[in-house]
Coordinates of C-alpha atoms and ligand atoms in Angstrom, one line a residue:
M1 CA 160.3 118.1 130.1
S2 CA 161.0 114.6 129.8
T3 CA 158.7 113.1 126.8
A4 CA 159.9 109.3 127.9
L5 CA 156.8 106.9 127.0
R6 CA 154.9 106.4 130.2
V7 CA 154.8 102.9 130.8
A8 CA 153.1 100.4 133.3
I9 CA 153.4 96.6 133.9
L10 CA 150.1 94.6 135.0
G11 CA 152.0 91.6 136.9
A12 CA 155.2 93.1 137.6
S13 CA 156.1 90.6 141.1
G14 CA 155.6 87.8 138.3
Y15 CA 158.8 86.1 136.2
T16 CA 157.5 87.7 133.1
G17 CA 156.4 91.1 134.7
A18 CA 160.3 91.1 136.4
E19 CA 161.8 90.2 133.2
L20 CA 159.9 93.2 131.7
V21 CA 161.7 96.0 134.2
R22 CA 165.0 94.2 133.5
L23 CA 165.1 95.0 130.3
L24 CA 163.2 98.0 130.1
V25 CA 165.3 100.0 133.1
R26 CA 168.0 100.3 130.1
H27 CA 165.4 100.9 127.6
P28 CA 165.8 105.0 127.0
D29 CA 162.5 105.9 125.6
V30 CA 160.6 104.5 128.8
R31 CA 159.9 105.5 132.1
L32 CA 158.0 103.1 134.3
V33 CA 155.2 104.8 136.3
A34 CA 153.2 102.0 137.3
L35 CA 154.0 98.3 138.5
T36 CA 151.0 96.0 140.0
A37 CA 150.9 93.0 141.7
E38 CA 147.3 90.9 143.7
R39 CA 149.1 89.3 146.8
Q40 CA 152.3 91.4 146.5
A41 CA 150.7 95.0 146.4
G42 CA 151.9 97.7 148.5
K43 CA 155.7 96.3 148.8
P44 CA 158.5 97.7 147.1
L45 CA 159.6 96.0 143.7
A46 CA 162.7 95.2 145.0
E47 CA 161.6 93.0 148.0
V48 CA 159.7 90.8 146.2
F49 CA 163.3 90.7 143.3
P50 CA 166.1 92.0 145.1
H51 CA 168.1 91.8 141.8
L52 CA 166.3 94.9 140.7
G53 CA 166.9 96.9 143.6
G54 CA 169.1 100.2 142.8
Y55 CA 166.7 101.5 140.4
D56 CA 164.3 104.5 140.7
L57 CA 160.8 102.2 140.8
P58 CA 157.1 102.8 141.8
D59 CA 155.9 100.2 144.4
L60 CA 153.9 97.6 143.3
V61 CA 149.8 98.5 143.9
K62 CA 146.6 96.8 142.8
I63 CA 145.4 97.4 139.6
D64 CA 142.7 99.9 140.7
Q65 CA 144.8 101.6 142.4
V66 CA 146.9 102.8 139.0
D67 CA 145.8 106.4 137.8
W68 CA 145.6 105.9 133.9
D69 CA 145.5 109.4 133.0
G70 CA 149.3 109.1 133.7
V71 CA 150.4 105.9 131.6
D72 CA 150.6 105.8 127.6
F73 CA 152.0 102.0 127.6
V74 CA 150.8 98.8 129.4
F75 CA 152.0 95.3 129.5
C76 CA 149.6 93.3 130.6
A77 CA 151.6 90.5 132.6
L78 CA 148.7 88.3 133.9
P79 CA 148.1 84.9 134.6
H80 CA 145.6 83.6 131.1
G81 CA 141.7 83.7 131.9
T82 CA 142.0 86.8 134.3
T83 CA 143.0 89.3 131.0
Q84 CA 140.2 89.7 129.2
D85 CA 138.3 91.7 132.0
V86 CA 141.4 93.9 133.0
I87 CA 142.3 95.1 129.3
A88 CA 138.5 95.9 128.8
S89 CA 138.5 98.0 131.2
L90 CA 141.4 100.4 130.5
P91 CA 140.9 103.6 128.8
P92 CA 140.7 102.7 124.5
R93 CA 143.5 105.1 124.1
L94 CA 146.3 103.1 125.6
K95 CA 148.5 100.6 123.8
V96 CA 149.0 97.7 125.1
V97 CA 151.0 94.3 124.5
D98 CA 149.2 91.4 126.7
L99 CA 151.3 88.5 127.5
S100 CA 148.9 85.8 128.4
A101 CA 147.3 84.0 125.8
D102 CA 144.2 85.6 126.3
F103 CA 144.3 87.2 122.5
R104 CA 146.2 84.7 121.0
L105 CA 143.3 82.5 119.6
H106 CA 141.3 84.3 116.6
D107 CA 138.1 82.3 116.9
V108 CA 136.9 82.5 119.9
E109 CA 135.3 79.3 119.7
T110 CA 138.5 77.5 119.6
Y111 CA 139.6 80.1 122.6
A112 CA 136.5 78.7 124.7
T113 CA 137.1 75.0 123.5
W114 CA 141.1 75.1 124.7
Y115 CA 141.0 77.6 127.8
G116 CA 137.5 76.6 129.2
H117 CA 135.1 79.6 129.2
A118 CA 133.7 81.7 126.6
H119 CA 135.7 84.3 125.7
K120 CA 135.1 87.5 128.2
A121 CA 135.9 90.3 125.4
P122 CA 135.6 89.1 121.9
E123 CA 135.3 92.6 119.9
L124 CA 138.8 93.2 121.7
Q125 CA 139.9 89.9 120.1
A126 CA 138.5 91.0 116.9
E127 CA 141.4 93.9 116.7
A128 CA 143.6 92.1 118.8
V129 CA 147.5 91.7 116.5
Y130 CA 149.1 88.3 117.2
G131 CA 152.5 89.5 117.8
L132 CA 155.0 87.4 116.1
V133 CA 157.1 90.0 115.3
E134 CA 159.5 88.4 112.4
D135 CA 155.9 86.9 110.7
N136 CA 153.7 89.8 111.1
R137 CA 155.6 92.8 111.5
A138 CA 153.4 95.1 109.2
A139 CA 150.6 94.6 111.2
V140 CA 152.4 95.1 114.4
K141 CA 153.1 98.5 113.4
A142 CA 149.4 99.9 113.4
A143 CA 148.0 97.6 116.3
R144 CA 146.5 99.2 119.2
L145 CA 146.7 96.0 121.3
V146 CA 149.2 93.0 120.4
A147 CA 149.0 89.5 121.7
N148 CA 152.0 88.5 123.0
P149 CA 152.9 84.9 121.5
G150 CA 153.2 81.7 123.7
C151 CA 157.0 80.5 124.2
Y152 CA 156.2 77.2 122.4
P153 CA 154.5 79.1 119.6
T154 CA 157.3 81.0 119.5
A155 CA 159.8 78.5 119.2
S156 CA 158.3 76.6 117.0
Q157 CA 156.3 78.8 114.2
L158 CA 159.9 81.1 113.7
P159 CA 161.5 77.8 111.5
L160 CA 158.5 76.5 110.3
L161 CA 156.3 79.5 108.9
P162 CA 158.4 80.2 106.0
L163 CA 159.4 76.6 105.2
L164 CA 155.1 76.5 104.6
R165 CA 155.1 79.3 102.9
Q166 CA 157.2 78.3 100.2
G167 CA 156.1 75.0 100.1
L168 CA 159.0 73.1 101.5
I169 CA 157.8 71.0 103.4
L170 CA 154.4 68.9 103.8
A171 CA 152.1 70.3 106.2
D172 CA 150.5 67.3 107.2
D173 CA 153.6 65.5 108.9
I174 CA 155.1 68.2 111.5
I175 CA 156.3 66.5 115.0
I176 CA 157.2 69.1 117.4
D177 CA 159.2 67.6 120.2
A178 CA 159.9 70.6 122.9
K179 CA 161.5 71.3 126.5
S180 CA 160.7 74.4 128.7
G181 CA 162.7 75.7 131.8
V182 CA 160.4 75.7 135.0
S183 CA 160.1 79.4 134.7
G184 CA 157.6 79.2 131.7
A185 CA 154.9 77.9 134.8
G186 CA 155.6 81.1 136.6
R187 CA 156.4 82.3 140.0
D188 CA 153.1 81.0 141.8
A189 CA 153.6 78.3 143.9
K190 CA 152.6 74.5 142.8
Q191 CA 152.9 70.9 143.8
A192 CA 154.3 70.2 139.9
N193 CA 156.9 72.6 140.0
L194 CA 158.4 72.1 143.4
Y195 CA 162.3 71.1 143.2
G196 CA 162.0 67.3 144.0
E197 CA 159.4 67.0 141.7
V198 CA 161.5 68.6 138.6
A199 CA 165.2 68.3 139.8
E200 CA 166.2 65.6 138.7
G201 CA 164.3 64.4 135.8
V202 CA 162.2 65.0 133.2
H203 CA 158.8 64.6 131.9
A204 CA 155.9 65.3 129.5
Y205 CA 152.8 66.8 130.1
G206 CA 149.5 68.0 128.2
V207 CA 150.1 65.0 125.8
A208 CA 148.2 65.7 123.1
G209 CA 146.4 68.3 124.5
H210 CA 148.5 71.0 125.1
R211 CA 147.0 74.6 124.7
H212 CA 149.7 75.6 122.7
A213 CA 149.1 73.2 120.1
P214 CA 145.8 75.2 118.8
E215 CA 148.4 78.3 119.1
I216 CA 150.4 76.7 116.6
E217 CA 148.3 75.4 114.5
Q218 CA 147.2 78.7 113.7
G219 CA 150.1 80.0 112.7
V220 CA 151.2 76.5 110.7
S221 CA 147.3 76.4 108.9
E222 CA 148.1 80.0 107.9
A223 CA 150.9 79.6 106.1
A224 CA 150.4 76.4 104.7
G225 CA 146.9 77.5 103.3
K226 CA 145.4 74.7 104.6
P227 CA 144.0 73.5 108.0
V228 CA 146.7 71.3 109.6
V229 CA 146.8 69.4 113.2
L230 CA 150.2 68.5 114.6
N231 CA 151.6 66.8 116.7
F232 CA 153.1 68.7 119.9
T233 CA 154.3 67.8 122.7
P234 CA 156.0 69.5 125.5
H235 CA 158.3 68.6 128.6
L236 CA 160.0 70.2 131.9
M237 CA 163.5 70.4 131.9
P238 CA 165.5 70.6 135.5
M239 CA 166.2 74.3 134.3
S240 CA 165.4 77.7 135.0
R241 CA 165.0 79.0 131.8
G242 CA 165.1 78.4 128.4
I243 CA 163.3 76.4 125.0
H244 CA 164.6 74.0 122.8
A245 CA 161.8 72.5 120.3
S246 CA 163.1 69.6 118.1
I247 CA 160.7 69.5 115.0
Y248 CA 160.8 66.3 112.8
V249 CA 159.4 67.6 109.0
K250 CA 158.8 65.5 105.8
L251 CA 160.5 67.3 102.8
A252 CA 158.5 68.2 100.1
P253 CA 159.7 65.9 97.2
G254 CA 162.7 66.9 95.5
K255 CA 163.8 69.1 98.9
T256 CA 166.9 68.3 100.7
A257 CA 167.5 69.9 104.4
D258 CA 170.3 72.3 103.1
D259 CA 167.1 73.9 101.1
L260 CA 165.4 74.4 104.2
R261 CA 168.6 75.9 105.6
A262 CA 169.2 78.1 102.5
A263 CA 165.3 79.5 102.7
L264 CA 165.8 80.2 106.0
V265 CA 169.1 82.2 106.3
D266 CA 167.1 84.2 103.5
A267 CA 164.0 84.0 105.8
Y268 CA 166.0 85.8 108.5
K269 CA 169.0 87.7 106.6
G270 CA 167.9 91.0 107.7
E271 CA 166.4 89.5 111.5
T272 CA 168.5 90.3 114.3
F273 CA 167.2 88.4 116.6
V274 CA 166.8 85.3 114.4
R275 CA 169.9 83.5 113.5
V276 CA 170.4 80.1 111.3
L277 CA 173.6 78.4 112.2
P278 CA 175.9 76.9 109.9
A279 CA 174.9 73.3 108.6
G280 CA 175.9 70.6 111.5
V281 CA 176.1 73.1 114.3
A282 CA 173.2 72.4 117.2
P283 CA 171.6 75.1 119.0
Q284 CA 171.7 75.1 123.0
T285 CA 169.2 76.9 125.3
R286 CA 172.8 78.1 126.7
H287 CA 173.3 80.1 123.6
V288 CA 169.9 82.1 124.1
K289 CA 169.9 83.1 128.0
G290 CA 168.7 86.1 128.8
S291 CA 169.0 87.3 124.9
N292 CA 165.8 88.2 122.4
H293 CA 167.4 85.7 120.0
C294 CA 166.4 82.4 118.5
L295 CA 168.9 79.9 117.0
I296 CA 167.8 78.0 114.7
G297 CA 169.6 74.5 112.9
V298 CA 168.7 72.2 110.5
F299 CA 169.5 68.6 109.8
P300 CA 169.1 66.4 107.7
D301 CA 167.1 62.8 109.0
R302 CA 168.6 59.5 108.5
V303 CA 165.0 58.7 107.4
P304 CA 165.0 59.6 103.6
G305 CA 162.7 62.5 102.4
R306 CA 162.8 64.1 106.3
A307 CA 164.7 67.2 108.2
I308 CA 165.1 67.7 111.7
L309 CA 164.8 71.5 112.7
L310 CA 166.2 72.6 116.4
S311 CA 164.9 75.8 117.4
V312 CA 166.0 77.5 121.1
I313 CA 164.8 81.0 123.0
D314 CA 164.7 81.6 126.5
N315 CA 161.1 81.3 127.5
L316 CA 161.2 84.9 129.3
V317 CA 162.9 86.9 126.5
K318 CA 161.7 86.0 123.3
G319 CA 159.2 83.9 124.7
A320 CA 157.6 86.5 126.7
S321 CA 159.0 89.9 127.7
G322 CA 161.7 90.6 125.6
Q323 CA 159.1 89.7 122.2
A324 CA 157.1 92.1 124.1
I325 CA 159.0 94.7 124.2
Q326 CA 160.1 94.3 120.5
N327 CA 156.7 95.0 119.6
M328 CA 156.2 97.8 121.8
N329 CA 159.0 99.4 120.2
L330 CA 157.1 99.1 116.6
M331 CA 154.0 100.2 117.9
M332 CA 155.6 103.2 119.0
G333 CA 157.7 103.7 116.5
Y334 CA 161.1 103.4 117.6
P335 CA 164.3 100.9 116.5
E336 CA 163.1 97.4 116.8
D337 CA 166.2 96.6 118.8
R338 CA 166.0 99.3 121.6
G339 CA 166.4 98.1 124.8
L340 CA 167.0 94.1 123.8
E341 CA 171.3 94.6 122.7
Q342 CA 172.1 92.4 125.5
A343 CA 174.1 89.8 124.3
P344 CA 173.8 86.1 126.1
L345 CA 174.6 84.9 129.3
F346 CA 176.8 82.1 128.5
P347 CA 177.5 79.1 129.8
Ligands
NDP401 N1 156.4 82.8 132.4 C1 156.7 82.0 131.2 O1 158.1 81.5 130.6 C2 155.8 82.7 130.2 C3 154.6 83.5 130.9 N2 153.6 83.7 129.9 C4 152.1 84.2 130.3 O2 152.5 85.8 130.8 C5 151.8 85.8 132.1 C6 152.3 86.5 133.0 O3 153.5 85.0 133.3 P1 154.2 85.0 134.5 O4 155.1 86.1 134.7 O5 155.7 83.5 134.4 O6 153.3 84.5 135.7 P2 153.8 84.7 137.3 O7 152.8 83.6 138.2 O8 155.3 84.7 137.3 O9 153.2 86.2 137.2 C7 151.4 86.5 137.7 C8 151.7 88.3 137.8 O10 150.1 88.8 137.9 C9 149.9 89.0 139.1 N3 148.5 88.1 139.8 C10 148.3 86.8 139.8 N4 146.6 86.9 139.7 C11 146.2 88.1 139.6 C12 144.9 88.5 139.5 N5 143.7 88.0 139.8 N6 145.2 90.1 139.0 C13 145.6 90.4 139.1 N7 146.9 90.5 139.0 C14 147.1 88.8 139.4 C15 150.7 88.3 140.5 O11 150.4 89.2 141.2 P3 151.1 88.3 142.7 O12 152.2 88.3 142.0 O13 150.9 89.7 143.9 O14 150.5 87.4 143.3 C16 152.1 88.0 139.2 O15 152.2 89.9 139.4 C17 150.8 84.5 131.9 O16 149.7 84.9 130.9 C18 152.1 83.8 131.0 O17 151.1 82.7 130.7 C19 153.8 83.8 128.3 C20 155.1 83.4 127.5 C21 156.2 83.0 128.7
X2W402 C1 156.8 74.8 132.1 C2 155.6 75.4 131.8 O1 154.1 75.2 132.4 N1 155.0 76.3 130.5 C3 153.7 76.6 130.3 C4 153.8 77.8 129.2 C5 154.1 79.0 129.2 C6 153.8 79.7 128.0 O2 154.6 80.5 127.5 O3 152.8 80.3 127.8 P1 151.5 81.1 127.9 O4 151.2 82.4 128.0 O5 150.8 80.4 127.0 O6 150.7 80.4 129.3 C7 153.1 75.8 129.8 O7 153.2 74.4 129.7 O8 151.7 76.3 130.2

């Protein structure tokens, strides 16, 4: 009899849901037993995503058609705002990784301010563990409900948190200039994401008001040991996948960019998925396409006392579904990289 973990993916007809399927069909401990959709319910997954044909997968159903007795583990890849009610209605024995923003902010008042409505499951929020694995591994291992970090917050926090913890940079002068591929906005049709709107240009959005600012500030404040407000400006790029964050920081007195690089090399020396590049090498989004890696470059700035951190991830992998599987592996006691061994696609 199979002892495979019986996994349900809620929102399997979306980009992150499809990426979960792509990765999990090769995970030796997992059997996909339920895939849900809303408008696409009733269809075989291969009709929605032909690249996922050829696997023995259940058809897409609505969430209320799932037989929870046959499920052990849930990935929730639904739009934020819809997820709190869904997770609150699940049998409490189920372990869950939620890819939306619904459980990422510890403070429900901050959530209400940025997401425009009161939190619908504050008791679950108190239980949720923030799943930035490299920073929070012990808590993830013991968690029942993990809030998978956002894509910009993952790319931004991985270089910043170890440096702030060690007092190597100043917390009150952090500027994050970040770019995303269009898949970051999901598969739902939106005018802003039409080919004609994004194909040949770049634009900033959410300027001085993007909802990922409080998520990044939550982690940065904790690492700095004091409340931090930072500058975060996201941009939409004419590419399908990838996040690139250029982070401008002020060095603590007497510190150099080489000190930052050495500290990051040390912080991530045992990590499979975070790599600090040699001095002078700049990471590119192409270097991580399809993989769960974060690559970090560190450069001295021409302005004395300052440095530039460059961080790249694939928004759909380390920024979403790959990190979600990394979290599941920890929660279930599997090797952390299981199912995530893919080399990047390059170029
Ligand atoms: N895209 C990215 O790079 C990242 C996304 N995230 C987060 O992950 C979550 C999923 O994102 P993504 O995959 O991009 O989104 P998509 O819009 O591509 O997919 C959304 C999925 O949810 C389903 N759905 C939509 N509305 C409802 C509803 N009311 N009830 C039940 N199911 C519903 C859709 O079904 P149907 O197709 O049938 O409408 C689809 O399967 C979001 O919360 C997003 O913020 C996090 C990090 C990165
Ligand atoms: C390009 C684009 O639109 N990106 C999304 C972020 C996607 C993501 O990581 O995060 P959430 O789970 O928090 O939605 C945005 O800016 O809202």
